[in-house]
């Protein structure tokens, strides 16, 4: 029986732009997870991870830089996200830049933090030298207590930060790793998921990991907000709002999901800025760690080349795929439109024939249940294991109906088929002359497996393995023996 999960607290990192919040977030979760760049304003959404500081375990939240702005603007919506993180936190780390000292914006936002009524630790980041450490004491003027001088980039001062955080965390919120033991965790999750993104829970109750991807302004964040029933992710008419891959927990009909919102993926030739390259790399990593990829496209247009490239990437990474036709509420919904798009998907993505194509509207919620049903169904197919006897009965009937072509006067012998693993369904075919089996016949076998065993829309891996000749060693031994005798 798993032990009870100890109570934890939530720690929010706040401050004005470019004071090193994301660098400290990465340091606390133990890995470079949040995007970090020299320009201010990189972080826009709230990003959560599981952090550790000494014997304290907690949920740590990275936030957008606090800036004065109108509520309806993008900066205003970013500030609202940060204020929501402050409201949900148990402890607030208020960061300032020790090199710059306290500036008027720090004073203004210190008032905002003070009004929240939460325990606050003032952190003077970028305190790499004595001069910066001395400058940190300007933070006393904020009226939030004694500042802690650290350098998140150089891993300095974290022992002092630990003491300061431990002093303000209520005793019943502390989590201690007794006798050096780690918190209980699902080993499979630890192996497969990026640091800072593990879902809560124990083995046997793992959520399905879903990455929502697509071109910029496809409505990914709006769709996820509709799914979880709250404005958790930053949305708006501007393209390219999302930068980090943000993981949020969701539940649908009793099933748990960890859903990743990702930055829009454009053609590589159109990406020039370093920050967009980092965002694209983060989105691609989310695909690699997902189990199901939802490719969100615009229902008002046909599949574009970039949509197909993203789908092909998901297939090459071995992820199950669902295509969502978003903004369906903006179309006329002509009869047969869905069937036409499914036919187009089968034609242009033959390696994923039969993949689910679902009409949905993230704005109104129309089709959301069908989309989640498709995610659960394709996940089950992706995990399917087939019995070896059934596979070989199928192989015998397939060979009888359409044997492989002869090459150089000899026909490859296909002896035995088995499935060593799922996720995605992967098969090994034992045969002779594996290099002589035409690629077209290999595709014929894959399509046959997909159709006969009802494996639509999931990648299928087929590996050819030559059967070892048991007499090969004997013949070589006889040859060596004859050579020695003649000598």
Short mmCIF file of C-alpha atoms in Angstrom, two decimals:
data_model
loop_
_atom_site.label_atom_id
_atom_site.label_comp_id
_atom_site.label_asym_id
_atom_site.label_seq_id
_atom_site.Cartn_x
_atom_site.Cartn_y
_atom_site.Cartn_z
CA UNK A 1 0.00 0.00 0.00
CA UNK A 2 1.40 3.44 -0.86
CA UNK A 3 2.04 5.78 2.03
CA UNK A 4 -0.06 8.92 2.36
CA UNK A 5 1.26 11.88 0.42
CA UNK A 6 2.49 14.53 2.92
CA UNK A 7 0.90 17.94 2.91
CA UNK A 8 2.64 20.52 0.73
CA UNK A 9 2.39 24.24 0.26
CA UNK A 10 2.35 26.52 -2.78
CA UNK A 11 5.10 29.07 -3.30
CA UNK A 12 4.62 31.84 -5.89
CA UNK A 13 7.57 33.76 -7.35
CA UNK A 14 6.58 37.33 -8.25
CA UNK A 15 8.30 40.58 -9.16
CA UNK A 16 8.74 43.00 -12.01
CA UNK A 17 10.09 41.79 -15.39
CA UNK A 18 13.65 40.49 -15.76
CA UNK A 19 14.53 40.05 -12.08
CA UNK A 20 15.26 36.32 -12.54
CA UNK A 21 11.98 34.66 -11.56
CA UNK A 22 12.20 31.90 -14.18
CA UNK A 23 15.86 31.24 -13.35
CA UNK A 24 14.94 30.71 -9.70
CA UNK A 25 11.98 28.54 -10.74
CA UNK A 26 14.30 26.30 -12.74
CA UNK A 27 16.73 26.13 -9.83
CA UNK A 28 13.98 25.04 -7.42
CA UNK A 29 12.55 22.33 -9.69
CA UNK A 30 16.05 21.09 -10.43
CA UNK A 31 15.98 21.44 -14.17
CA UNK A 32 15.74 24.07 -16.91
CA UNK A 33 11.98 23.95 -17.50
CA UNK A 34 10.83 27.57 -17.82
CA UNK A 35 12.14 29.61 -20.75
CA UNK A 36 14.90 32.05 -19.81
CA UNK A 37 16.16 34.87 -22.00
CA UNK A 38 17.86 38.21 -21.55
CA UNK A 39 14.92 40.25 -22.76
CA UNK A 40 12.20 41.13 -20.23
CA UNK A 41 8.67 39.73 -20.37
CA UNK A 42 9.52 36.20 -21.53
CA UNK A 43 7.08 34.54 -19.09
CA UNK A 44 3.42 35.26 -19.71
CA UNK A 45 1.40 32.41 -18.20
CA UNK A 46 1.63 30.91 -14.73
CA UNK A 47 3.81 27.82 -14.78
CA UNK A 48 3.74 25.25 -11.97
CA UNK A 49 6.27 22.63 -10.97
CA UNK A 50 7.27 20.51 -7.99
CA UNK A 51 10.19 22.09 -6.18
CA UNK A 52 12.48 21.21 -3.30
CA UNK A 53 14.49 23.38 -0.96
CA UNK A 54 16.33 21.40 1.69
CA UNK A 55 13.70 19.16 3.30
CA UNK A 56 10.81 21.31 2.07
CA UNK A 57 8.74 20.02 -0.85
CA UNK A 58 6.23 22.35 -2.47
CA UNK A 59 4.46 23.47 -5.61
CA UNK A 60 6.33 26.40 -7.09
CA UNK A 61 4.67 28.87 -9.47
CA UNK A 62 6.53 31.02 -11.98
CA UNK A 63 4.64 34.17 -12.96
CA UNK A 64 4.73 36.99 -15.49
CA UNK A 65 6.50 40.19 -14.54
CA UNK A 66 4.29 42.71 -12.76
CA UNK A 67 3.72 45.84 -14.82
CA UNK A 68 1.32 48.76 -14.65
CA UNK A 69 -1.08 48.40 -17.59
CA UNK A 70 -4.71 48.58 -18.69
CA UNK A 71 -6.77 45.55 -17.74
CA UNK A 72 -7.90 44.73 -21.29
CA UNK A 73 -4.41 44.82 -22.78
CA UNK A 74 -2.11 41.80 -23.05
CA UNK A 75 0.04 43.14 -20.21
CA UNK A 76 -3.11 43.68 -18.14
CA UNK A 77 -4.21 40.08 -18.71
CA UNK A 78 -0.72 38.88 -17.79
CA UNK A 79 -0.94 40.86 -14.55
CA UNK A 80 -4.31 39.27 -13.78
CA UNK A 81 -2.69 35.84 -14.09
CA UNK A 82 0.02 36.87 -11.62
CA UNK A 83 -2.55 38.25 -9.19
CA UNK A 84 -4.40 34.92 -9.37
CA UNK A 85 -1.15 33.12 -8.47
CA UNK A 86 -0.68 35.45 -5.49
CA UNK A 87 -4.21 34.71 -4.32
CA UNK A 88 -3.67 30.94 -4.47
CA UNK A 89 -0.21 30.89 -2.86
CA UNK A 90 0.69 30.00 0.73
CA UNK A 91 4.05 31.78 0.55
CA UNK A 92 5.20 34.56 -1.80
CA UNK A 93 8.77 35.13 -2.92
CA UNK A 94 9.01 38.78 -3.92
CA UNK A 95 12.08 39.17 -6.16
CA UNK A 96 14.03 42.33 -6.81
CA UNK A 97 17.19 42.90 -8.84
CA UNK A 98 20.05 43.55 -6.41
CA UNK A 99 22.13 45.12 -9.20
CA UNK A 100 19.48 47.72 -9.93
CA UNK A 101 18.36 48.17 -6.33
CA UNK A 102 14.82 49.09 -5.35
CA UNK A 103 13.00 51.00 -8.09
CA UNK A 104 9.58 52.74 -7.93
CA UNK A 105 7.87 49.77 -9.60
CA UNK A 106 9.09 47.53 -6.76
CA UNK A 107 7.51 49.85 -4.21
CA UNK A 108 4.20 49.80 -6.09
CA UNK A 109 4.05 46.04 -6.37
CA UNK A 110 5.18 45.54 -2.78
CA UNK A 111 1.92 47.24 -1.79
CA UNK A 112 0.01 44.72 -3.93
CA UNK A 113 1.78 41.80 -2.26
CA UNK A 114 1.28 43.25 1.23
CA UNK A 115 -2.48 43.56 0.67
CA UNK A 116 -2.67 39.84 -0.12
CA UNK A 117 -2.01 39.09 3.54
CA UNK A 118 0.26 36.13 2.75
CA UNK A 119 3.67 35.28 4.23
CA UNK A 120 6.29 37.08 2.11
CA UNK A 121 10.02 36.55 1.68
CA UNK A 122 11.87 39.36 -0.08
CA UNK A 123 14.60 37.95 -2.32
CA UNK A 124 17.39 40.15 -3.68
CA UNK A 125 18.44 38.15 -6.72
CA UNK A 126 21.60 38.64 -8.79
CA UNK A 127 23.67 39.23 -5.64
CA UNK A 128 26.87 37.76 -7.07
CA UNK A 129 29.35 40.13 -5.39
CA UNK A 130 29.82 42.14 -2.22
CA UNK A 131 28.55 45.32 -3.83
CA UNK A 132 25.35 43.61 -4.96
CA UNK A 133 24.91 42.01 -1.53
CA UNK A 134 25.16 45.42 0.11
CA UNK A 135 22.68 46.85 -2.37
CA UNK A 136 20.23 44.13 -1.38
CA UNK A 137 19.64 45.86 1.93
CA UNK A 138 17.85 48.66 0.10
CA UNK A 139 14.97 46.19 0.09
CA UNK A 140 14.32 46.98 3.77
CA UNK A 141 12.54 50.08 2.45
CA UNK A 142 9.81 47.84 1.00
CA UNK A 143 8.55 47.10 4.52
CA UNK A 144 8.28 43.35 3.87
CA UNK A 145 11.00 42.17 6.22
CA UNK A 146 14.66 41.29 5.92
CA UNK A 147 15.77 40.51 2.35
CA UNK A 148 17.58 37.32 1.42
CA UNK A 149 20.52 37.82 -0.95
CA UNK A 150 20.86 35.04 -3.55
CA UNK A 151 22.09 34.35 -7.04
CA UNK A 152 19.71 31.91 -8.70
CA UNK A 153 21.97 31.66 -11.74
CA UNK A 154 25.04 30.73 -9.68
CA UNK A 155 23.24 28.68 -6.99
CA UNK A 156 24.35 31.02 -4.19
CA UNK A 157 22.37 31.87 -1.06
CA UNK A 158 19.79 29.06 -1.30
CA UNK A 159 20.60 27.88 2.25
CA UNK A 160 19.58 31.31 3.53
CA UNK A 161 16.47 31.20 1.34
CA UNK A 162 15.59 27.82 2.84
CA UNK A 163 15.78 29.22 6.39
CA UNK A 164 13.65 32.23 5.44
CA UNK A 165 10.96 30.13 3.75
CA UNK A 166 10.88 27.54 6.53
CA UNK A 167 10.37 30.30 9.09
CA UNK A 168 7.17 31.56 7.44
CA UNK A 169 5.57 28.27 6.32
CA UNK A 170 2.88 27.07 8.75
CA UNK A 171 3.98 23.88 10.49
CA UNK A 172 1.10 21.81 9.09
CA UNK A 173 2.12 22.76 5.54
CA UNK A 174 5.70 21.56 5.78
CA UNK A 175 6.81 18.41 3.99
CA UNK A 176 9.87 16.65 5.30
CA UNK A 177 11.69 13.79 3.66
CA UNK A 178 12.04 11.66 6.78
CA UNK A 179 15.38 9.88 7.04
CA UNK A 180 16.23 11.01 3.52
CA UNK A 181 13.28 9.14 1.92
CA UNK A 182 11.76 10.67 -1.20
CA UNK A 183 8.09 11.38 -1.64
CA UNK A 184 6.22 8.39 -3.14
CA UNK A 185 6.15 8.64 -6.90
CA UNK A 186 5.29 6.61 -9.94
CA UNK A 187 8.61 5.42 -11.36
CA UNK A 188 7.23 5.44 -14.88
CA UNK A 189 6.29 9.11 -14.52
CA UNK A 190 9.72 9.99 -13.15
CA UNK A 191 11.37 8.30 -16.13
CA UNK A 192 9.16 9.77 -18.82
CA UNK A 193 8.13 13.25 -17.68
CA UNK A 194 10.18 16.44 -17.61
CA UNK A 195 11.14 17.76 -14.19
CA UNK A 196 8.69 20.21 -12.73
CA UNK A 197 5.73 18.78 -14.65
CA UNK A 198 4.82 15.61 -12.77
CA UNK A 199 1.13 15.29 -11.90
CA UNK A 200 -0.02 14.67 -8.37
CA UNK A 201 -1.08 11.15 -7.48
CA UNK A 202 0.28 7.69 -7.01
CA UNK A 203 0.94 4.74 -9.25
CA UNK A 204 -2.19 3.20 -10.73
CA UNK A 205 -3.95 6.54 -10.99
CA UNK A 206 -1.84 8.24 -13.62
CA UNK A 207 -3.42 10.90 -15.80
CA UNK A 208 -3.34 10.69 -19.58
CA UNK A 209 -0.75 13.16 -20.86
CA UNK A 210 -2.15 15.25 -23.72
CA UNK A 211 -0.26 17.89 -25.72
CA UNK A 212 -2.44 20.41 -27.57
CA UNK A 213 -0.43 21.70 -30.52
CA UNK A 214 -0.98 23.61 -33.74
CA UNK A 215 -0.14 26.73 -35.64
CA UNK A 216 -0.27 30.15 -33.90
CA UNK A 217 -3.75 31.45 -33.03
CA UNK A 218 -5.42 28.05 -33.51
CA UNK A 219 -7.27 28.50 -30.20
CA UNK A 220 -5.28 26.05 -28.06
CA UNK A 221 -5.40 28.03 -24.81
CA UNK A 222 -9.09 28.85 -25.25
CA UNK A 223 -9.91 25.17 -25.76
CA UNK A 224 -8.01 24.10 -22.62
CA UNK A 225 -9.66 26.83 -20.54
CA UNK A 226 -13.04 25.54 -21.68
CA UNK A 227 -12.04 21.98 -20.75
CA UNK A 228 -10.96 22.86 -17.20
CA UNK A 229 -13.77 25.38 -16.70
CA UNK A 230 -11.64 28.36 -15.70
CA UNK A 231 -9.52 31.08 -17.32
CA UNK A 232 -6.29 29.40 -16.23
CA UNK A 233 -4.35 30.18 -19.43
CA UNK A 234 -3.72 33.54 -21.01
CA UNK A 235 -5.83 34.08 -24.15
CA UNK A 236 -6.55 36.88 -26.58
CA UNK A 237 -6.76 37.88 -30.23
CA UNK A 238 -2.99 38.33 -30.52
CA UNK A 239 -1.12 35.48 -32.20
CA UNK A 240 1.75 33.87 -30.32
CA UNK A 241 0.62 34.67 -26.76
CA UNK A 242 1.71 31.29 -25.36
CA UNK A 243 5.45 30.79 -25.05
CA UNK A 244 6.10 28.12 -22.44
CA UNK A 245 4.51 24.67 -22.59
CA UNK A 246 2.15 24.93 -19.60
CA UNK A 247 0.76 21.78 -17.96
CA UNK A 248 -2.67 21.91 -16.29
CA UNK A 249 -4.66 19.14 -14.66
CA UNK A 250 -8.11 18.32 -16.00
CA UNK A 251 -10.83 15.75 -15.37
CA UNK A 252 -13.48 14.43 -17.73
CA UNK A 253 -16.01 11.72 -16.88
CA UNK A 254 -13.87 10.44 -14.04
CA UNK A 255 -10.66 10.27 -16.09
CA UNK A 256 -7.68 12.43 -15.15
CA UNK A 257 -5.60 14.28 -17.72
CA UNK A 258 -2.45 16.39 -17.71
CA UNK A 259 -2.95 18.78 -20.61
CA UNK A 260 -0.05 20.77 -22.09
CA UNK A 261 -0.75 24.10 -23.73
CA UNK A 262 2.00 24.88 -26.22
CA UNK A 263 3.30 27.73 -28.33
CA UNK A 264 2.14 27.91 -31.93
CA UNK A 265 4.47 26.14 -34.35
CA UNK A 266 5.34 27.98 -37.55
CA UNK A 267 7.53 26.88 -40.43
CA UNK A 268 11.17 26.77 -39.40
CA UNK A 269 12.10 29.16 -42.22
CA UNK A 270 9.84 31.85 -40.69
CA UNK A 271 11.35 31.62 -37.20
CA UNK A 272 14.09 34.20 -36.77
CA UNK A 273 13.99 35.31 -33.13
CA UNK A 274 15.77 33.28 -30.47
CA UNK A 275 12.77 33.41 -28.14
CA UNK A 276 10.44 31.87 -30.73
CA UNK A 277 13.00 29.12 -31.34
CA UNK A 278 12.99 28.37 -27.60
CA UNK A 279 9.19 28.33 -27.57
CA UNK A 280 9.07 25.95 -30.54
CA UNK A 281 11.60 23.64 -28.87
CA UNK A 282 9.45 23.64 -25.72
CA UNK A 283 6.38 22.68 -27.77
CA UNK A 284 8.28 19.85 -29.48
CA UNK A 285 9.43 18.56 -26.09
CA UNK A 286 5.80 18.53 -24.94
CA UNK A 287 4.95 16.32 -27.94
CA UNK A 288 7.74 13.91 -26.98
CA UNK A 289 6.51 13.58 -23.40
CA UNK A 290 2.83 13.31 -24.32
CA UNK A 291 0.86 10.12 -24.86
CA UNK A 292 -1.82 11.71 -27.05
CA UNK A 293 -1.30 14.75 -29.28
CA UNK A 294 -4.31 16.89 -30.19
CA UNK A 295 -3.48 18.79 -33.37
CA UNK A 296 -5.76 21.82 -33.43
CA UNK A 297 -6.48 23.23 -36.89
CA UNK A 298 -8.78 25.96 -38.18
CA UNK A 299 -12.06 24.44 -39.36
CA UNK A 300 -12.49 27.26 -41.87
CA UNK A 301 -9.48 26.22 -43.95
CA UNK A 302 -8.11 23.00 -45.41
CA UNK A 303 -5.09 21.31 -43.90
CA UNK A 304 -2.00 23.41 -44.44
CA UNK A 305 1.50 22.13 -44.98
CA UNK A 306 2.49 23.08 -41.43
CA UNK A 307 -0.42 21.05 -40.00
CA UNK A 308 0.83 17.99 -41.86
CA UNK A 309 4.39 18.54 -40.66
CA UNK A 310 3.22 18.68 -37.05
CA UNK A 311 1.17 15.51 -37.53
CA UNK A 312 4.17 13.78 -39.10
CA UNK A 313 6.33 14.84 -36.14
CA UNK A 314 3.83 13.30 -33.71
CA UNK A 315 3.85 10.07 -35.73
CA UNK A 316 7.65 9.92 -35.82
CA UNK A 317 7.73 10.40 -32.06
CA UNK A 318 5.28 7.50 -31.72
CA UNK A 319 2.43 9.53 -30.20
CA UNK A 320 -1.27 8.84 -30.70
CA UNK A 321 -2.93 11.65 -32.67
CA UNK A 322 -6.33 13.33 -32.75
CA UNK A 323 -7.13 16.20 -35.12
CA UNK A 324 -9.45 18.88 -33.78
CA UNK A 325 -11.21 21.18 -36.24
CA UNK A 326 -11.46 24.22 -34.00
CA UNK A 327 -13.66 27.29 -34.47
CA UNK A 328 -16.39 25.04 -35.87
CA UNK A 329 -18.93 27.60 -34.60
CA UNK A 330 -17.64 30.03 -37.23
CA UNK A 331 -18.40 27.68 -40.15
CA UNK A 332 -21.68 26.94 -41.80
CA UNK A 333 -21.33 23.24 -40.98
CA UNK A 334 -22.26 22.04 -44.46
CA UNK A 335 -23.46 18.41 -44.68
CA UNK A 336 -20.60 16.03 -45.28
CA UNK A 337 -17.94 18.54 -44.26
CA UNK A 338 -16.53 16.32 -41.50
CA UNK A 339 -16.44 13.26 -43.76
CA UNK A 340 -14.61 15.31 -46.37
CA UNK A 341 -11.97 16.40 -43.84
CA UNK A 342 -11.54 12.81 -42.63
CA UNK A 343 -10.99 11.66 -46.19
CA UNK A 344 -8.46 14.44 -46.70
CA UNK A 345 -6.63 13.39 -43.52
CA UNK A 346 -6.47 9.75 -44.65
CA UNK A 347 -5.18 10.80 -48.06
CA UNK A 348 -2.51 13.19 -46.79
CA UNK A 349 -1.52 11.19 -43.71
CA UNK A 350 -1.60 7.56 -44.90
CA UNK A 351 0.80 6.52 -42.11
CA UNK A 352 -2.02 7.38 -39.64
CA UNK A 353 -4.99 6.15 -41.61
CA UNK A 354 -8.25 6.30 -39.70
CA UNK A 355 -7.10 8.89 -37.15
CA UNK A 356 -9.96 10.71 -35.36
CA UNK A 357 -11.02 14.04 -36.82
CA UNK A 358 -13.39 15.94 -34.51
CA UNK A 359 -15.22 19.26 -35.01
CA UNK A 360 -14.97 21.41 -31.88
CA UNK A 361 -15.29 24.96 -30.64
CA UNK A 362 -13.07 25.99 -27.77
CA UNK A 363 -15.09 29.21 -27.44
CA UNK A 364 -18.53 27.59 -27.02
CA UNK A 365 -17.59 24.08 -25.92
CA UNK A 366 -19.42 22.43 -28.84
CA UNK A 367 -17.85 19.06 -29.63
CA UNK A 368 -15.61 19.03 -26.55
CA UNK A 369 -17.11 15.76 -25.27
CA UNK A 370 -16.53 14.11 -28.65
CA UNK A 371 -12.93 15.35 -28.63
CA UNK A 372 -12.25 13.87 -25.19
CA UNK A 373 -13.94 10.59 -26.17
CA UNK A 374 -11.58 10.44 -29.14
CA UNK A 375 -8.57 11.11 -26.88
CA UNK A 376 -9.56 8.28 -24.51
CA UNK A 377 -10.28 5.89 -27.40
CA UNK A 378 -7.01 6.56 -29.26
CA UNK A 379 -5.09 6.26 -26.00
CA UNK A 380 -6.57 2.78 -25.49
CA UNK A 381 -5.57 1.78 -29.05
CA UNK A 382 -2.07 3.18 -28.49
CA UNK A 383 -1.76 0.94 -25.41
CA UNK A 384 -3.22 -2.20 -27.05
CA UNK A 385 -1.33 -5.50 -26.95
CA UNK A 386 -2.27 -8.33 -29.30
CA UNK A 387 -1.85 -12.06 -28.56
CA UNK A 388 0.90 -13.82 -30.47
CA UNK A 389 -1.29 -16.72 -31.73
CA UNK A 390 -3.74 -14.26 -33.28
CA UNK A 391 -0.91 -12.34 -34.93
CA UNK A 392 0.51 -15.48 -36.52
CA UNK A 393 -2.87 -16.71 -37.74
CA UNK A 394 -3.23 -13.33 -39.45
CA UNK A 395 0.30 -13.60 -40.86
CA UNK A 396 -0.37 -17.09 -42.31
CA UNK A 397 -3.57 -15.96 -44.02
CA UNK A 398 -1.88 -12.81 -45.34
CA UNK A 399 1.04 -14.78 -46.80
CA UNK A 400 -1.35 -17.26 -48.39
CA UNK A 401 -3.29 -14.46 -50.06
CA UNK A 402 -0.34 -12.27 -51.03
CA UNK A 403 3.17 -13.66 -50.45
CA UNK A 404 6.20 -11.34 -50.63
CA UNK A 405 7.74 -10.90 -54.07
CA UNK A 406 10.84 -12.84 -55.05
CA UNK A 407 14.08 -10.87 -55.21
CA UNK A 408 16.96 -12.20 -57.32
CA UNK A 409 15.02 -15.41 -57.78
CA UNK A 410 14.53 -16.04 -54.07
CA UNK A 411 11.50 -15.19 -51.95
CA UNK A 412 12.05 -13.95 -48.34
CA UNK A 413 10.53 -16.28 -45.76
CA UNK A 414 8.39 -14.62 -43.11
CA UNK A 415 8.37 -17.02 -40.16
CA UNK A 416 6.97 -15.49 -37.00
CA UNK A 417 5.30 -12.28 -35.73
CA UNK A 418 5.13 -11.01 -32.17
CA UNK A 419 4.41 -7.77 -30.31
CA UNK A 420 7.09 -7.00 -27.70
CA UNK A 421 5.64 -3.65 -26.63
CA UNK A 422 2.83 -1.14 -26.96
CA UNK A 423 2.79 2.69 -26.68
CA UNK A 424 2.76 2.66 -29.75
CA UNK A 425 1.98 -0.90 -30.94
CA UNK A 426 5.35 -2.34 -32.00
CA UNK A 427 5.86 -5.66 -33.76
CA UNK A 428 8.86 -7.82 -34.62
CA UNK A 429 8.75 -10.03 -37.73
CA UNK A 430 11.30 -12.85 -37.81
CA UNK A 431 12.28 -13.64 -41.38
CA UNK A 432 15.08 -14.49 -43.78
CA UNK A 433 16.73 -11.91 -46.05
CA UNK A 434 15.22 -8.94 -44.21
CA UNK A 435 17.10 -6.48 -46.43
CA UNK A 436 15.44 -7.98 -49.50
CA UNK A 437 11.85 -7.36 -48.34
CA UNK A 438 10.53 -4.40 -50.38
CA UNK A 439 9.39 -1.33 -48.45
CA UNK A 440 6.05 -1.48 -50.27
CA UNK A 441 5.41 -4.97 -48.87
CA UNK A 442 6.35 -3.78 -45.40
CA UNK A 443 3.75 -1.00 -45.70
CA UNK A 444 1.27 -3.60 -46.93
CA UNK A 445 1.82 -5.58 -43.73
CA UNK A 446 1.42 -2.49 -41.53
CA UNK A 447 -1.82 -1.51 -43.26
CA UNK A 448 -3.06 -5.07 -42.90
CA UNK A 449 -2.33 -5.05 -39.17
CA UNK A 450 -4.08 -1.71 -38.80
CA UNK A 451 -7.21 -2.85 -40.63
CA UNK A 452 -7.52 -6.41 -39.30
CA UNK A 453 -6.86 -5.62 -35.65
CA UNK A 454 -8.64 -2.24 -35.64
CA UNK A 455 -5.71 0.05 -34.90
CA UNK A 456 -6.82 3.31 -36.59
CA UNK A 457 -4.89 6.53 -36.21
CA UNK A 458 -2.00 5.24 -34.13
CA UNK A 459 1.62 4.82 -35.24
CA UNK A 460 2.61 1.20 -35.87
CA UNK A 461 6.20 0.06 -35.69
CA UNK A 462 7.30 -3.07 -37.60
CA UNK A 463 10.87 -4.29 -37.17
CA UNK A 464 12.34 -7.04 -39.35
CA UNK A 465 14.69 -9.44 -37.64
CA UNK A 466 16.54 -12.17 -39.45
CA UNK A 467 16.18 -15.66 -38.03
CA UNK A 468 19.49 -17.10 -36.90
CA UNK A 469 20.64 -20.09 -38.97
CA UNK A 470 21.40 -22.85 -36.40
CA UNK A 471 23.69 -24.64 -38.87
CA UNK A 472 25.82 -21.60 -39.80
CA UNK A 473 28.29 -22.13 -36.94
CA UNK A 474 28.64 -25.83 -37.71
CA UNK A 475 29.49 -25.17 -41.36
CA UNK A 476 32.15 -22.65 -40.37
CA UNK A 477 33.62 -25.09 -37.85
CA UNK A 478 33.79 -27.85 -40.47
CA UNK A 479 35.51 -25.47 -42.88
CA UNK A 480 38.16 -24.49 -40.31
CA UNK A 481 38.70 -28.15 -39.41
CA UNK A 482 39.19 -29.10 -43.09
CA UNK A 483 41.69 -26.27 -43.50
CA UNK A 484 43.76 -27.45 -40.53
CA UNK A 485 43.70 -31.06 -41.81
CA UNK A 486 44.97 -30.09 -45.27
CA UNK A 487 47.73 -28.06 -43.67
#
